[in-house]
CSV table of C-alpha atoms and ligand atoms in Angstrom, one decimal:
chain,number,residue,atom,x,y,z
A,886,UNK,CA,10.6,26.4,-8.7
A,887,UNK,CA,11.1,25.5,-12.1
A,888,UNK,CA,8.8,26.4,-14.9
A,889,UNK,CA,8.4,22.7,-16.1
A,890,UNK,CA,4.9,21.5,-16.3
A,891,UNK,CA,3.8,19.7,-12.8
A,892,UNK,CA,1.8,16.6,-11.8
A,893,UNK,CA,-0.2,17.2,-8.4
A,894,UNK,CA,-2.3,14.8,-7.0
A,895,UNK,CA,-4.8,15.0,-4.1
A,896,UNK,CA,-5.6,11.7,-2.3
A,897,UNK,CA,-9.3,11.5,-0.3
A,898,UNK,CA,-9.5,8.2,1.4
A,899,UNK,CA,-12.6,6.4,1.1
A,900,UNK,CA,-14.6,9.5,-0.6
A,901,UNK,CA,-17.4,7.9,-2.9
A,902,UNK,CA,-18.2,9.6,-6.4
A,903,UNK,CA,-21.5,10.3,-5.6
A,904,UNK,CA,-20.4,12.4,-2.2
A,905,UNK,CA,-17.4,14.1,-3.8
A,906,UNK,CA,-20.2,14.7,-7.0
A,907,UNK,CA,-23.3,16.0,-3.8
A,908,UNK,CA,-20.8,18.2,-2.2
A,909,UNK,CA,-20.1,20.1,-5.8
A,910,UNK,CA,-23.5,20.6,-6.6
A,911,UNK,CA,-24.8,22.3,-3.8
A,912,UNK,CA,-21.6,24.5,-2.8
A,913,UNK,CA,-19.7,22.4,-0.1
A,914,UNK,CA,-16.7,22.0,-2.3
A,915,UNK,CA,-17.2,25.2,-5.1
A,916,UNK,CA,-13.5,24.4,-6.0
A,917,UNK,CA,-13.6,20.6,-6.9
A,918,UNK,CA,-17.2,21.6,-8.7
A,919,UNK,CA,-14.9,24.4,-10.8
A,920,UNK,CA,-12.5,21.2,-11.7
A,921,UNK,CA,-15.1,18.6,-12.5
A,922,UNK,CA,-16.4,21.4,-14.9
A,923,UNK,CA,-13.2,22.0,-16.7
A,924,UNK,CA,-12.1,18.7,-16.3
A,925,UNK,CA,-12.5,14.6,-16.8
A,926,UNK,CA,-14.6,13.2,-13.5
A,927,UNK,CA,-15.4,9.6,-13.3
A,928,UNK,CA,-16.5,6.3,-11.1
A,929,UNK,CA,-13.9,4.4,-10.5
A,930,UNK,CA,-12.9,0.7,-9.8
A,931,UNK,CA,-11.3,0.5,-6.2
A,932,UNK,CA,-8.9,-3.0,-6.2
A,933,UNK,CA,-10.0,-6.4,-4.9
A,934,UNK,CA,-10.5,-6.3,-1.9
A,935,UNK,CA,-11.2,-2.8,-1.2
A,936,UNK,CA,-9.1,-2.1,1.6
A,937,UNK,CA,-6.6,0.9,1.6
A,938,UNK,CA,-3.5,-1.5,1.5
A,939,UNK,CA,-4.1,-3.0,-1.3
A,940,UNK,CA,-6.0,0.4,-3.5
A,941,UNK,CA,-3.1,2.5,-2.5
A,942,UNK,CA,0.0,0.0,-3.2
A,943,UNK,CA,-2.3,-0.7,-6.7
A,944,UNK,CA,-2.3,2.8,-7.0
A,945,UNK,CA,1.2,4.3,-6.3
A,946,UNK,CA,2.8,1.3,-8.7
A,947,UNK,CA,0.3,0.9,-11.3
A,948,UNK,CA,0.1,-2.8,-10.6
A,949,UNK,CA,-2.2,-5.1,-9.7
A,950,UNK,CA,-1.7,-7.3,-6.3
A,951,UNK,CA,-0.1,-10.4,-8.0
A,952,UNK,CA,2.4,-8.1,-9.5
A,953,UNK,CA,3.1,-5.9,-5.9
A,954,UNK,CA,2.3,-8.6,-3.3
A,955,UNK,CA,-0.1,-6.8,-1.1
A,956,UNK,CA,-3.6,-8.7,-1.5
A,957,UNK,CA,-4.8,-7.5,2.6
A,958,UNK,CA,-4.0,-5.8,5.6
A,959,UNK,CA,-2.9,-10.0,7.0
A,960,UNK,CA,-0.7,-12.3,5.4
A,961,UNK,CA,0.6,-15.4,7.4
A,962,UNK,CA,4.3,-16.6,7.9
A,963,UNK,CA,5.3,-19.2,5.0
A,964,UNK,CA,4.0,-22.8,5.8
A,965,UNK,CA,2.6,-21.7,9.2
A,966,UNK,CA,-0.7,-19.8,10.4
A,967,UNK,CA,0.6,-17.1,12.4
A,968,UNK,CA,-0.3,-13.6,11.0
A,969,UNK,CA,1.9,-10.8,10.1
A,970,UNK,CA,1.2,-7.5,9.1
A,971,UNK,CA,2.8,-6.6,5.3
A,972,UNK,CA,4.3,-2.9,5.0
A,973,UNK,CA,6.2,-1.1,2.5
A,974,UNK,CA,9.1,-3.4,2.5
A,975,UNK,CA,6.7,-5.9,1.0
A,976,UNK,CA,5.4,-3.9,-2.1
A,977,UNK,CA,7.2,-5.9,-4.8
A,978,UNK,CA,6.5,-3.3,-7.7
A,979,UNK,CA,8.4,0.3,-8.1
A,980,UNK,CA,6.5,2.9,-7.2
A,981,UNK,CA,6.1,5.5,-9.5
A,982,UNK,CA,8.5,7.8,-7.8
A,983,UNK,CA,10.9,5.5,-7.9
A,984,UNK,CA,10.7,5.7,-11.8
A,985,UNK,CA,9.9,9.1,-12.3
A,986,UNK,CA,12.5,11.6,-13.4
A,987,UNK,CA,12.9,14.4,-10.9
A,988,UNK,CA,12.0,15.1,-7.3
A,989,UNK,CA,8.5,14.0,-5.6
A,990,UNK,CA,7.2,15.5,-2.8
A,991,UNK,CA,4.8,12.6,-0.8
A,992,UNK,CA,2.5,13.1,2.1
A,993,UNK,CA,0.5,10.5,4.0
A,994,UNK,CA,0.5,7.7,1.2
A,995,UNK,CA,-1.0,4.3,3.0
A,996,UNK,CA,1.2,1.2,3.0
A,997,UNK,CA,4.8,3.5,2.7
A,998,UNK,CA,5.9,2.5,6.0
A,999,UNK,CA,8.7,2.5,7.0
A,1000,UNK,CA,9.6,4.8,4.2
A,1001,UNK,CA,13.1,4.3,2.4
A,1002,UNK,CA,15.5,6.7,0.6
A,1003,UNK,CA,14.1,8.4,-2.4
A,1004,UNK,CA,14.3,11.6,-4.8
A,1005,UNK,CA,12.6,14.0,-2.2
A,1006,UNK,CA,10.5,13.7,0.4
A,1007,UNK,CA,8.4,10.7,1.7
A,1008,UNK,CA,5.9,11.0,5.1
A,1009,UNK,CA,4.1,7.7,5.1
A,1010,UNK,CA,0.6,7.1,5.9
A,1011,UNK,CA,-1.4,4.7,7.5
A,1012,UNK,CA,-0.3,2.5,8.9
A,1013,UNK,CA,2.5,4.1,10.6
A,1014,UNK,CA,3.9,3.6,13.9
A,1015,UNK,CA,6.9,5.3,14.4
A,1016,UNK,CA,7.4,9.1,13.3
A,1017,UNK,CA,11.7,8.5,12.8
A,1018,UNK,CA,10.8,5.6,10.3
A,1019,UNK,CA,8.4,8.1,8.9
A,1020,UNK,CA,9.8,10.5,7.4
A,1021,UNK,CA,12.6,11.0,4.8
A,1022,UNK,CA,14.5,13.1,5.1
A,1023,UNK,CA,15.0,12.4,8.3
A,1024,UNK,CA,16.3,15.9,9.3
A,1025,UNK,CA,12.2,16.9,8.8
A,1026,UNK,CA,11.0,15.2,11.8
A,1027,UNK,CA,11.4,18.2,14.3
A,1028,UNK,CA,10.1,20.6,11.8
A,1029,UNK,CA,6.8,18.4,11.1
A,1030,UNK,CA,6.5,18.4,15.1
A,1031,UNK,CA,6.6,21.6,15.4
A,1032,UNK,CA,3.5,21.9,13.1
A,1033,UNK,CA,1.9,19.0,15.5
A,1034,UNK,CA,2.3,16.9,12.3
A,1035,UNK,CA,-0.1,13.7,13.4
A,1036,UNK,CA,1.0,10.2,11.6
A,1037,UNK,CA,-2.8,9.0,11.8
A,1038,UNK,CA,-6.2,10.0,13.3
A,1039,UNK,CA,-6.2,8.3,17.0
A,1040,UNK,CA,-9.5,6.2,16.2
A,1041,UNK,CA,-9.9,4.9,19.4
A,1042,UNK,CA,-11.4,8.3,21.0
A,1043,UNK,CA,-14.6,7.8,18.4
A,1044,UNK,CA,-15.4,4.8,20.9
A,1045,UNK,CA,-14.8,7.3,24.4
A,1046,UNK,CA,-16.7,10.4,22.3
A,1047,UNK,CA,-17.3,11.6,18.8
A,1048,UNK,CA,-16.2,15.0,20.3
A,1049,UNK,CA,-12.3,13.9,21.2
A,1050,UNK,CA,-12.8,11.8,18.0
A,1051,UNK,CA,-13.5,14.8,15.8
A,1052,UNK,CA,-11.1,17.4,17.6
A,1053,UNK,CA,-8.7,14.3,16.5
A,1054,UNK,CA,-9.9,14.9,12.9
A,1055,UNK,CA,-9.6,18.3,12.7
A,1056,UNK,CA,-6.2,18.3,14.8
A,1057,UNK,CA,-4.7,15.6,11.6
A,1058,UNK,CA,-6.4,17.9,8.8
A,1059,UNK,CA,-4.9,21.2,10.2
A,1060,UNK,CA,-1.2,19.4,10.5
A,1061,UNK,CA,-1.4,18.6,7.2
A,1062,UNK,CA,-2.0,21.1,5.5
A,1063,UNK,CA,1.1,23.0,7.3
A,1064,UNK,CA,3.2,20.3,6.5
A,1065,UNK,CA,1.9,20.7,2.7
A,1066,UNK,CA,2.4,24.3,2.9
A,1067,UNK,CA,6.4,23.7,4.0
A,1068,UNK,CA,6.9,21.0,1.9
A,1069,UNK,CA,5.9,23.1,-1.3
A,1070,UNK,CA,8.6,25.6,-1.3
A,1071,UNK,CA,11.1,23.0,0.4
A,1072,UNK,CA,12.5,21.1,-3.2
A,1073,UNK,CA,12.0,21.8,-7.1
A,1074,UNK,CA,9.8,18.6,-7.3
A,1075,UNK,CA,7.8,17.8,-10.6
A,1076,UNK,CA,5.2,15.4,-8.7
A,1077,UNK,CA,3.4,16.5,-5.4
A,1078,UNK,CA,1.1,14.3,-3.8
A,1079,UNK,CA,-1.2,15.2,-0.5
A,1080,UNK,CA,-3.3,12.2,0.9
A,1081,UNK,CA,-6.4,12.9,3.0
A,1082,UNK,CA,-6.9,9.8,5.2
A,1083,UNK,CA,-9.3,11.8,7.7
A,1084,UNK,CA,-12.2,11.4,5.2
A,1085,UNK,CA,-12.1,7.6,5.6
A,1086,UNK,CA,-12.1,7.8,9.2
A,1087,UNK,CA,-15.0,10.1,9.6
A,1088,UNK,CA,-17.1,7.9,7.0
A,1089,UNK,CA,-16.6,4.6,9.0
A,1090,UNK,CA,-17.6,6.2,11.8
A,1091,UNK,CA,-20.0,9.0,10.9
A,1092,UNK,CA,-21.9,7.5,7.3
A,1093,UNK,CA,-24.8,8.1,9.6
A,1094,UNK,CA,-24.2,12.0,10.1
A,1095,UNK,CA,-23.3,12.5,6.2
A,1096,UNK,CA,-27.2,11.0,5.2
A,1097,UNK,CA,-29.0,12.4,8.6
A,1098,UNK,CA,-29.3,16.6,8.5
A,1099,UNK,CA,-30.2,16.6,11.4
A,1100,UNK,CA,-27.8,14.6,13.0
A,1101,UNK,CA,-25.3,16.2,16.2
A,1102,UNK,CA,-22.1,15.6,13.9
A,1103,UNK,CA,-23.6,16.6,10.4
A,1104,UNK,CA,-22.1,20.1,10.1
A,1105,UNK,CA,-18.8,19.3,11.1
A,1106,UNK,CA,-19.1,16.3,8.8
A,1107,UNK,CA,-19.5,18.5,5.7
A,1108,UNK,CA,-17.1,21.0,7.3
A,1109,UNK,CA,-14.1,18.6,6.7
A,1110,UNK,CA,-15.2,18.9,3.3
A,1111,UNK,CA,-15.7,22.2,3.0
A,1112,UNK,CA,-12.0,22.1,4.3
A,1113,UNK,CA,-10.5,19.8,2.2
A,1114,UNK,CA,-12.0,22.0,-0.9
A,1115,UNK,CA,-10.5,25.0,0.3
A,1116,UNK,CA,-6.6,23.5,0.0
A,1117,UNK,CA,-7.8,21.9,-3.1
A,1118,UNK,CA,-8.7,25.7,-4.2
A,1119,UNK,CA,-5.4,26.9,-2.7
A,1120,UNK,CA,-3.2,24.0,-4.6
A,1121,UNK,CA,-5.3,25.1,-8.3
A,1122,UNK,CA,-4.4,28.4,-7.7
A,1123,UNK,CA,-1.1,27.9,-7.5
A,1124,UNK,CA,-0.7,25.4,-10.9
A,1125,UNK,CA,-1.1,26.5,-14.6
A,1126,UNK,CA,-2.8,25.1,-17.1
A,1127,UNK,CA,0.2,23.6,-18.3
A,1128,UNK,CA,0.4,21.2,-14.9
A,1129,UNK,CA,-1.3,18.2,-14.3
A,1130,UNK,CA,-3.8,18.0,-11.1
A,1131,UNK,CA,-5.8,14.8,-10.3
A,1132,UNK,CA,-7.7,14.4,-7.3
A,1133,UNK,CA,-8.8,10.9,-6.3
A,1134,UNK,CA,-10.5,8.5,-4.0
A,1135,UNK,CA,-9.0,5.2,-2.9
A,1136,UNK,CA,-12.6,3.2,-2.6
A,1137,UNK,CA,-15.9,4.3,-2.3
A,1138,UNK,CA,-18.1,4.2,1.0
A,1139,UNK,CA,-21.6,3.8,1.5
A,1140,UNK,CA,-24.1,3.1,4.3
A,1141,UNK,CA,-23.2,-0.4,6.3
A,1142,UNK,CA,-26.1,-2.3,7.1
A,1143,UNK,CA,-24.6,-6.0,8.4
A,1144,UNK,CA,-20.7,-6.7,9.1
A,1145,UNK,CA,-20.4,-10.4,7.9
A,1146,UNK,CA,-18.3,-13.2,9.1
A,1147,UNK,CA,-17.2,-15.1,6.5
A,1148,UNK,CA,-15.0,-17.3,8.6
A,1149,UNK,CA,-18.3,-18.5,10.9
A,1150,UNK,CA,-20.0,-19.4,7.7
A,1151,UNK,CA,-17.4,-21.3,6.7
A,1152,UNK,CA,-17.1,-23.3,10.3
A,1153,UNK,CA,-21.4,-23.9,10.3
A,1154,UNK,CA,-20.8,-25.6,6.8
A,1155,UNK,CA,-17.8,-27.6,7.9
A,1156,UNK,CA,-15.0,-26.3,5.9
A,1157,UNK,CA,-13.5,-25.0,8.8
A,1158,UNK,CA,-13.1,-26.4,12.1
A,1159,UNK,CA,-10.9,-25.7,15.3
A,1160,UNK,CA,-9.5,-28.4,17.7
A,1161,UNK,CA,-11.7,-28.9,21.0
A,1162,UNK,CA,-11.1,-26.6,24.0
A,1163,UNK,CA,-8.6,-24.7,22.1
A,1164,UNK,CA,-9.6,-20.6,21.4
A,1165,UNK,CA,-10.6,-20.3,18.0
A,1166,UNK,CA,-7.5,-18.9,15.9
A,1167,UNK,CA,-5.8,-20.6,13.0
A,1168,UNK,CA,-3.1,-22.1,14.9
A,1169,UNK,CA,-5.8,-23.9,16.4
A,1170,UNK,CA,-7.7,-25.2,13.6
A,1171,UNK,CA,-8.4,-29.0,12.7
A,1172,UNK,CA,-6.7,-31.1,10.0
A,1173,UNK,CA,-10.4,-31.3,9.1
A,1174,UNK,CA,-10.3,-27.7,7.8
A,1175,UNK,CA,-11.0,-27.3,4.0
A,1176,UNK,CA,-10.2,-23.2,4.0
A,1177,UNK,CA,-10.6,-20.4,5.9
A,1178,UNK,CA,-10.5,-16.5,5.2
A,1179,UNK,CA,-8.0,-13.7,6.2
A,1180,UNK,CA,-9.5,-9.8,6.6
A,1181,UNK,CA,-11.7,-8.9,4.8
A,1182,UNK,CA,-13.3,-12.2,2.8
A,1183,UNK,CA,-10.0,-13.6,1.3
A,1184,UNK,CA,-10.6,-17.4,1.2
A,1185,UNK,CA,-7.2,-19.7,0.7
A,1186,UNK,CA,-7.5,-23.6,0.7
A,1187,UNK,CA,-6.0,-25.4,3.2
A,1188,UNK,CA,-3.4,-27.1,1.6
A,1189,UNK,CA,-1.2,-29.5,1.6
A,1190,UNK,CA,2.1,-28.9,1.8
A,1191,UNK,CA,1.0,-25.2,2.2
A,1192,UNK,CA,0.2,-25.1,5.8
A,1193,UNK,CA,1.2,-27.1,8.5
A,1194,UNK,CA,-2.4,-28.9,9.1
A,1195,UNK,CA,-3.0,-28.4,5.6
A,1196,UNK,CA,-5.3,-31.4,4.1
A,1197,UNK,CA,-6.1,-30.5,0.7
A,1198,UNK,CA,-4.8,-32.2,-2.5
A,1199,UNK,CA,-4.0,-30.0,-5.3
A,1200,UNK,CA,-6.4,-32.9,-6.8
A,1201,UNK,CA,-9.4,-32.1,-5.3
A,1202,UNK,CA,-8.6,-28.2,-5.2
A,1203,UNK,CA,-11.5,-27.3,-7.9
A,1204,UNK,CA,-14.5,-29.5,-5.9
A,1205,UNK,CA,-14.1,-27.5,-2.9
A,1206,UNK,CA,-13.7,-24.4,-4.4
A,1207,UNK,CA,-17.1,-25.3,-6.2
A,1208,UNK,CA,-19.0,-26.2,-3.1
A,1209,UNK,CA,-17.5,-22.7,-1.5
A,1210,UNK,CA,-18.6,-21.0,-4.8
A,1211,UNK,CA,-21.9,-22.4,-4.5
A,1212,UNK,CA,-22.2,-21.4,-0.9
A,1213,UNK,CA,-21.7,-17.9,-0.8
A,1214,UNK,CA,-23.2,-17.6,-4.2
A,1215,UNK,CA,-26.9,-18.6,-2.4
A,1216,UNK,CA,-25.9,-16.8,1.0
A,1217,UNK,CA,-28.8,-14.5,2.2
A,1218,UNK,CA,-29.7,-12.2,5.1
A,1219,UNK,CA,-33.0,-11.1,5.3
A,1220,UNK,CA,-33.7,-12.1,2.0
A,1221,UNK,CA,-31.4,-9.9,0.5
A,1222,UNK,CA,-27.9,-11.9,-1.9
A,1223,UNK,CA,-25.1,-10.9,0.5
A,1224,UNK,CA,-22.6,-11.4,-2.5
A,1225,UNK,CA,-22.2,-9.6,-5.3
A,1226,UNK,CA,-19.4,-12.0,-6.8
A,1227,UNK,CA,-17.1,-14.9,-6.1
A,1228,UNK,CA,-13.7,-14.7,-8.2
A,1229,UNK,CA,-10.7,-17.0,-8.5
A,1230,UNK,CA,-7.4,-15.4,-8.4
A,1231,UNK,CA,-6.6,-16.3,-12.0
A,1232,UNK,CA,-10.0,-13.8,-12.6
A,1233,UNK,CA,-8.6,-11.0,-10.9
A,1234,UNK,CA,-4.9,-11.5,-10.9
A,1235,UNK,CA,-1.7,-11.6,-13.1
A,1236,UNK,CA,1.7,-11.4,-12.0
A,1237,UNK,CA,4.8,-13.0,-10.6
A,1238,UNK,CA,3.4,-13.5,-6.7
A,1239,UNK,CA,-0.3,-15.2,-7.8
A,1240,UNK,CA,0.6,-18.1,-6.0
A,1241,UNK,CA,0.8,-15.8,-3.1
A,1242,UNK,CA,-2.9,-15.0,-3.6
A,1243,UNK,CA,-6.1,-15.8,-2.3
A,1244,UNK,CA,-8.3,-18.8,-3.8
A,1245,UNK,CA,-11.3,-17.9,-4.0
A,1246,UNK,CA,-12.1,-13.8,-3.1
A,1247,UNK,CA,-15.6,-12.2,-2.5
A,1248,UNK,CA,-16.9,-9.0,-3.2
A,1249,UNK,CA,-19.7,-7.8,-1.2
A,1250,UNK,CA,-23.0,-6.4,-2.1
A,1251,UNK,CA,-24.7,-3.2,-0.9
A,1252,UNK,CA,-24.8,-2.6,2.8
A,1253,UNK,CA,-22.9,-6.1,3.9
A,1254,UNK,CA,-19.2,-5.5,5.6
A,1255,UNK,CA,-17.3,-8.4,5.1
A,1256,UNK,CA,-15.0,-9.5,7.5
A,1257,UNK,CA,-12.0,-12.3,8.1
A,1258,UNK,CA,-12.4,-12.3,11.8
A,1259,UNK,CA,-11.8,-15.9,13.4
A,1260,UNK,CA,-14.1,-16.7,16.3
A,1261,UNK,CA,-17.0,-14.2,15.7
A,1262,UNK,CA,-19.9,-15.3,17.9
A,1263,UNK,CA,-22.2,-14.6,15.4
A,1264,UNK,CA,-22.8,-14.9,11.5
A,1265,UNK,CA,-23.7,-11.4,11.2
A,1266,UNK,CA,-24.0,-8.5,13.4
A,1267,UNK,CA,-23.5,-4.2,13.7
A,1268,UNK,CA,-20.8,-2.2,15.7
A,1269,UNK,CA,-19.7,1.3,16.2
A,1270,UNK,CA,-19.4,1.9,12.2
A,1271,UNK,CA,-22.3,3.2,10.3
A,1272,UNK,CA,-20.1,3.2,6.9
A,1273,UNK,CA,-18.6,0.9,4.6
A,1274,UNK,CA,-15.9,0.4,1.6
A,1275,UNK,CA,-17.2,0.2,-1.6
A,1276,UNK,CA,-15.5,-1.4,-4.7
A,1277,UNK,CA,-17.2,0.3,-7.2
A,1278,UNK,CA,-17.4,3.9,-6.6
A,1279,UNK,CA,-14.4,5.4,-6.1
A,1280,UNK,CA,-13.7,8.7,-8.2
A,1281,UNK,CA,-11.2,10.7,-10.5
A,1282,UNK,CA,-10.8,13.8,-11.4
A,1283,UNK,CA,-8.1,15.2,-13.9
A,1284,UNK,CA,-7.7,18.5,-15.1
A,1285,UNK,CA,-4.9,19.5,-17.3
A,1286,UNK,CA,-3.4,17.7,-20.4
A,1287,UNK,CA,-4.1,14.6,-20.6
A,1288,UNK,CA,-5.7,12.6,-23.1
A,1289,UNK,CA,-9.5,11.2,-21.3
A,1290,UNK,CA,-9.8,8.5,-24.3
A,1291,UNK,CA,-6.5,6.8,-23.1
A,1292,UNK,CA,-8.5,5.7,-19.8
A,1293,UNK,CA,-10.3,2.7,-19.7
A,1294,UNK,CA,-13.7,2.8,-19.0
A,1295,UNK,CA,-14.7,2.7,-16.0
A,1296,UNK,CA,-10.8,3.1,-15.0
A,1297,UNK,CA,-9.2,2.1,-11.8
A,1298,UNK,CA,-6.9,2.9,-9.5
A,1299,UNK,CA,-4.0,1.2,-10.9
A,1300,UNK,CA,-4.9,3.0,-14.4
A,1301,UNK,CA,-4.0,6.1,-12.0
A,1302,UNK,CA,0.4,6.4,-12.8
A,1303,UNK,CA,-0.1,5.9,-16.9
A,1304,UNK,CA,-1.9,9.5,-16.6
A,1305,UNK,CA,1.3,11.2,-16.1
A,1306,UNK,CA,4.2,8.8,-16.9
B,888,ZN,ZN1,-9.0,3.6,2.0
C-alpha cells in the first residue's frame, strides 16, 4: 500500500440522519459518534424519486437523472408500453471510477449490474442476478464464495418469518465484511467503497422494531448497527488523517403509515382508463388515457406519437398537466395533504436524456408510500412494510480534508464525487 492520501467511503442504504445521529448519542455506534465529532455531519437531499436506482447512479456519477438516464427502477420499450428493467448498461454518465486516477476498490454499489471492466475491482449491488456478471475480476468469484459472499438479502423469507429473514441479514452483513477484509490488501487502490444495503432491508421491514423497545426484533435491529459501527471503527483505524473517509446514506426512511396508488387515482378521475375485460396493465389501456404513472409516482402523458395508444397533443400538454397538478395538489387521506410537491421535469432535471423523463413527478409527504402499481384494488392501503424512503433526510459524514464551505447547503447525493475529485 502506497503512502498516498486515500478516499474511503461507507455506503448505509436507507439510514435516516436522525437514526445514524440517535444511535451516536446513546452509544450504539461510539465510532460514527467519534467521526461526527471530528468531522462535517449533515441532512441530505436523496434524488427525485427516492429510490436506490436513481440516488445511487446520482451518486456514483455526480449527475442528475437527465444527465445519467436512470429516473426508476421501470422504464418502458420506445414507442410501446411493455416494461423493462434499466441496469448499469443504461447509466449514461461516467462514474467516478471511471474518471478517477488510480485503482478503486467497489463493493455492493446498487445499479452496477452487470459490472464491466474497470481499474480494480467492481462487486455490484442490488439488483444483481447473476454472481459471474458480478464481479470483476472475474477470477474473484470462487474466492468471494468461499466467504459465502451473498449478492443481496433474500427478502422473501421476511414474509415466511422475521427469524430466516434476519439470519438472512446477518448471513449478507458477515460476507461482507470478509470480502472487505480481502479486498483491502488485494490492490494499491486510492478509492475504497463498502455499501451496506442490509440496513435498507431491515428498515422496510422492521421501522416498527427500530421505534418499539419492546418489540421481539428490536435488539437485533440495533445490533446491525452496533455492527456496522464496529467495521466503520475498524476501517478509521486503519486511515490517517491525511485520507479521506465519508460515510453516507442513500435516502432517508421513516415510519410508513399508507402505501398510495397513484395510478387508481388517476383511473377514478378519468385520466387513465383500460379497455373492457382486459387485466389492467398498460398494454391494456384506452386511447382514452391522458397519463399514467411508472414505480414509484412518475407521471408521463400519454402522448402522441410517444406511445402506441398515445392521445395527447403536444398542444394541450400544459392543461392536463394542470388539472393532474391541481389533483394531487388537494389529495387527502384522513385529512392529512398526501403530497408534499408536484414538479415538472424541467424543475428537477437538466441534461441531455430530459425528454426521457417523467412529466409531472410527486414527492410524498410524511408517512404516505407512493406507488406506480397498475391495477391496485384500492386507493390506499398497508402491507408487510412498516418503513418508508424519505427524500429529505438522508446523511453525510466527512472526516478528513476537505473543505465543508464547498458543499451546498443542504447538499445531496450527487454533491457526493466533487468531495474528493
Ligand atoms: Zn436505497
Amino acid at each position: 500500500m502506497t503512502d498516498k492520501p486515500k478516499t474511503v467511503i461507507i455506503g448505509t442504504d436507507g439510514v435516516p440522519f436522525e437514526m445514524i445521529e440517535h444511535f451516536a448519542q446513546t452509544g450504539v455506534m461510539p465510532n460514527t459518534a467519534r467521526l461526527i465529532a471530528d468531522g462535517t455531519f449533515a441532512k441530505m437531499q436523496s434524488s427525485i424519486p427516492e429510490v436506490s436506482s436513481v440516488a445511487w447512479s446520482s451518486m456514483i456519477t455526480g449527475a442528475n437523472p437527465a444527465e445519467h438516464g436512470i429516473f426508476g427502477f421501470i422504464e418502458l420499450h420506445p414507442n410501446s408500453y411493455r416494461m423493462r428493467f434499466p441496469n448499469y448498461n443504461d447509466v449514461k454518465a461516467p462514474t467516478f471510477w471511471d474518471k478517477r486516477d488510480g485503482k478503486s476498490v467497489i463493493i455492493n454499489v446498487p445499479s452496477t449490474y452487470p459490472v464491466r471492466p474497470m481499474n480494480g475491482v467492481l462487486i455490484s449491488g442490488f439488483v444483481s442476478i447473476d454472481i459471474n456478471k458480478s464481479v470483476y475480476p472475474p477470477d474473484l468469484v470462487p474466492t468471494l464464495q468461499s466467504f459465502d459472499y451473498r449478492l443481496d438479502v433474500d427478502a422473501r423469507k421476511a414474509h415466511q418469518s422475521m427469524d430466516l429473514f434476519l439470519e438472512d441479514v446477518e448471513a449478507t452483513l458477515q460476507g461482507r465484511i470478509k470480502a472487505y477484509r480481502y479486498l483491502w490488501d488485494y490492490c494499491d487502490w486510492n478509492t475504497f467503497m463498502l455499501v451496506f444495503t442490509g440496513t435498507d432491508r431491515l428498515l422496510h421491514f422492521l421501522w416498527s422494531a427500530y421505534e418499539d423497545k419492546n418489540h421481539a426484533h428490536h435488539a437485533a435491529f440495533v445490533d446491525h448497527f452496533r455492527k456496522i459501527d464496529e467495521v466503520v471503527g475498524e476501517i478509521a483505524g486503519k486511515l490517517t488523517d491525511d485520507d479521506l473517509l465519508i460515510m453516507h446514506s442513500d435516502h432517508g426512511f421513516e415510519r410508513l403509515d399508507h402505501e398510495v396508488f397513484v395510478n387508481y387515482l388517476l383511473a377514478e378521475n378519468g385520466f387513465l382508463q383500460f379497455k373492457q375485460d382486459t387485466d389492467p396493465a398498460l398494454e391494456n389501456i384506452c386511447p382514452d388515457t391522458k397519463a399514467f404513472a411508472l414505480d414509484p409516482a412518475r407521471i408521463y402523458l400519454n402522448l402522441k406519437g410517444k406511445y402506441p395508444a398515445g392521445n395527447v397533443n403536444p398542444a394541450g400538454a400544459e392543461t392536463i398537466l394542470d388539472e393532474i397538478e391541481d389533483l394531487f395538489t388537494e389529495f387527502q387521506i384522513d385529512g392529512r395533504k398526501v403530497i408534499r410537491d408536484v414538479y415538472r421535469k424541467a424543475d428537477i432535471y437538466t441534461g441531455p436524456y430530459i425528454e426521457s423523463a417523467p412529466d409531472l413527478i410527486l414527492v410524498a409527504n410524511a408517512g404516505f408510500n407512493l406507488k406506480g402499481k397498475i391495477g391496485a384494488d384500492a386507493l390506499y392501503s398497508k402491507g408487510i412494510f412498516t418503513g418508508k424512503h424519505t427524500q429529505d433526510t438522508a446523511f453525510l459524514l466527512i472526516k478528513g480534508p476537505h473543505n465543508p464551505e464547498k458543499l451546498p447547503n443542504p447538499p445531496k447525493v450527487s454533491d457526493i464525487p466533487a468531495i474528493f475529485m
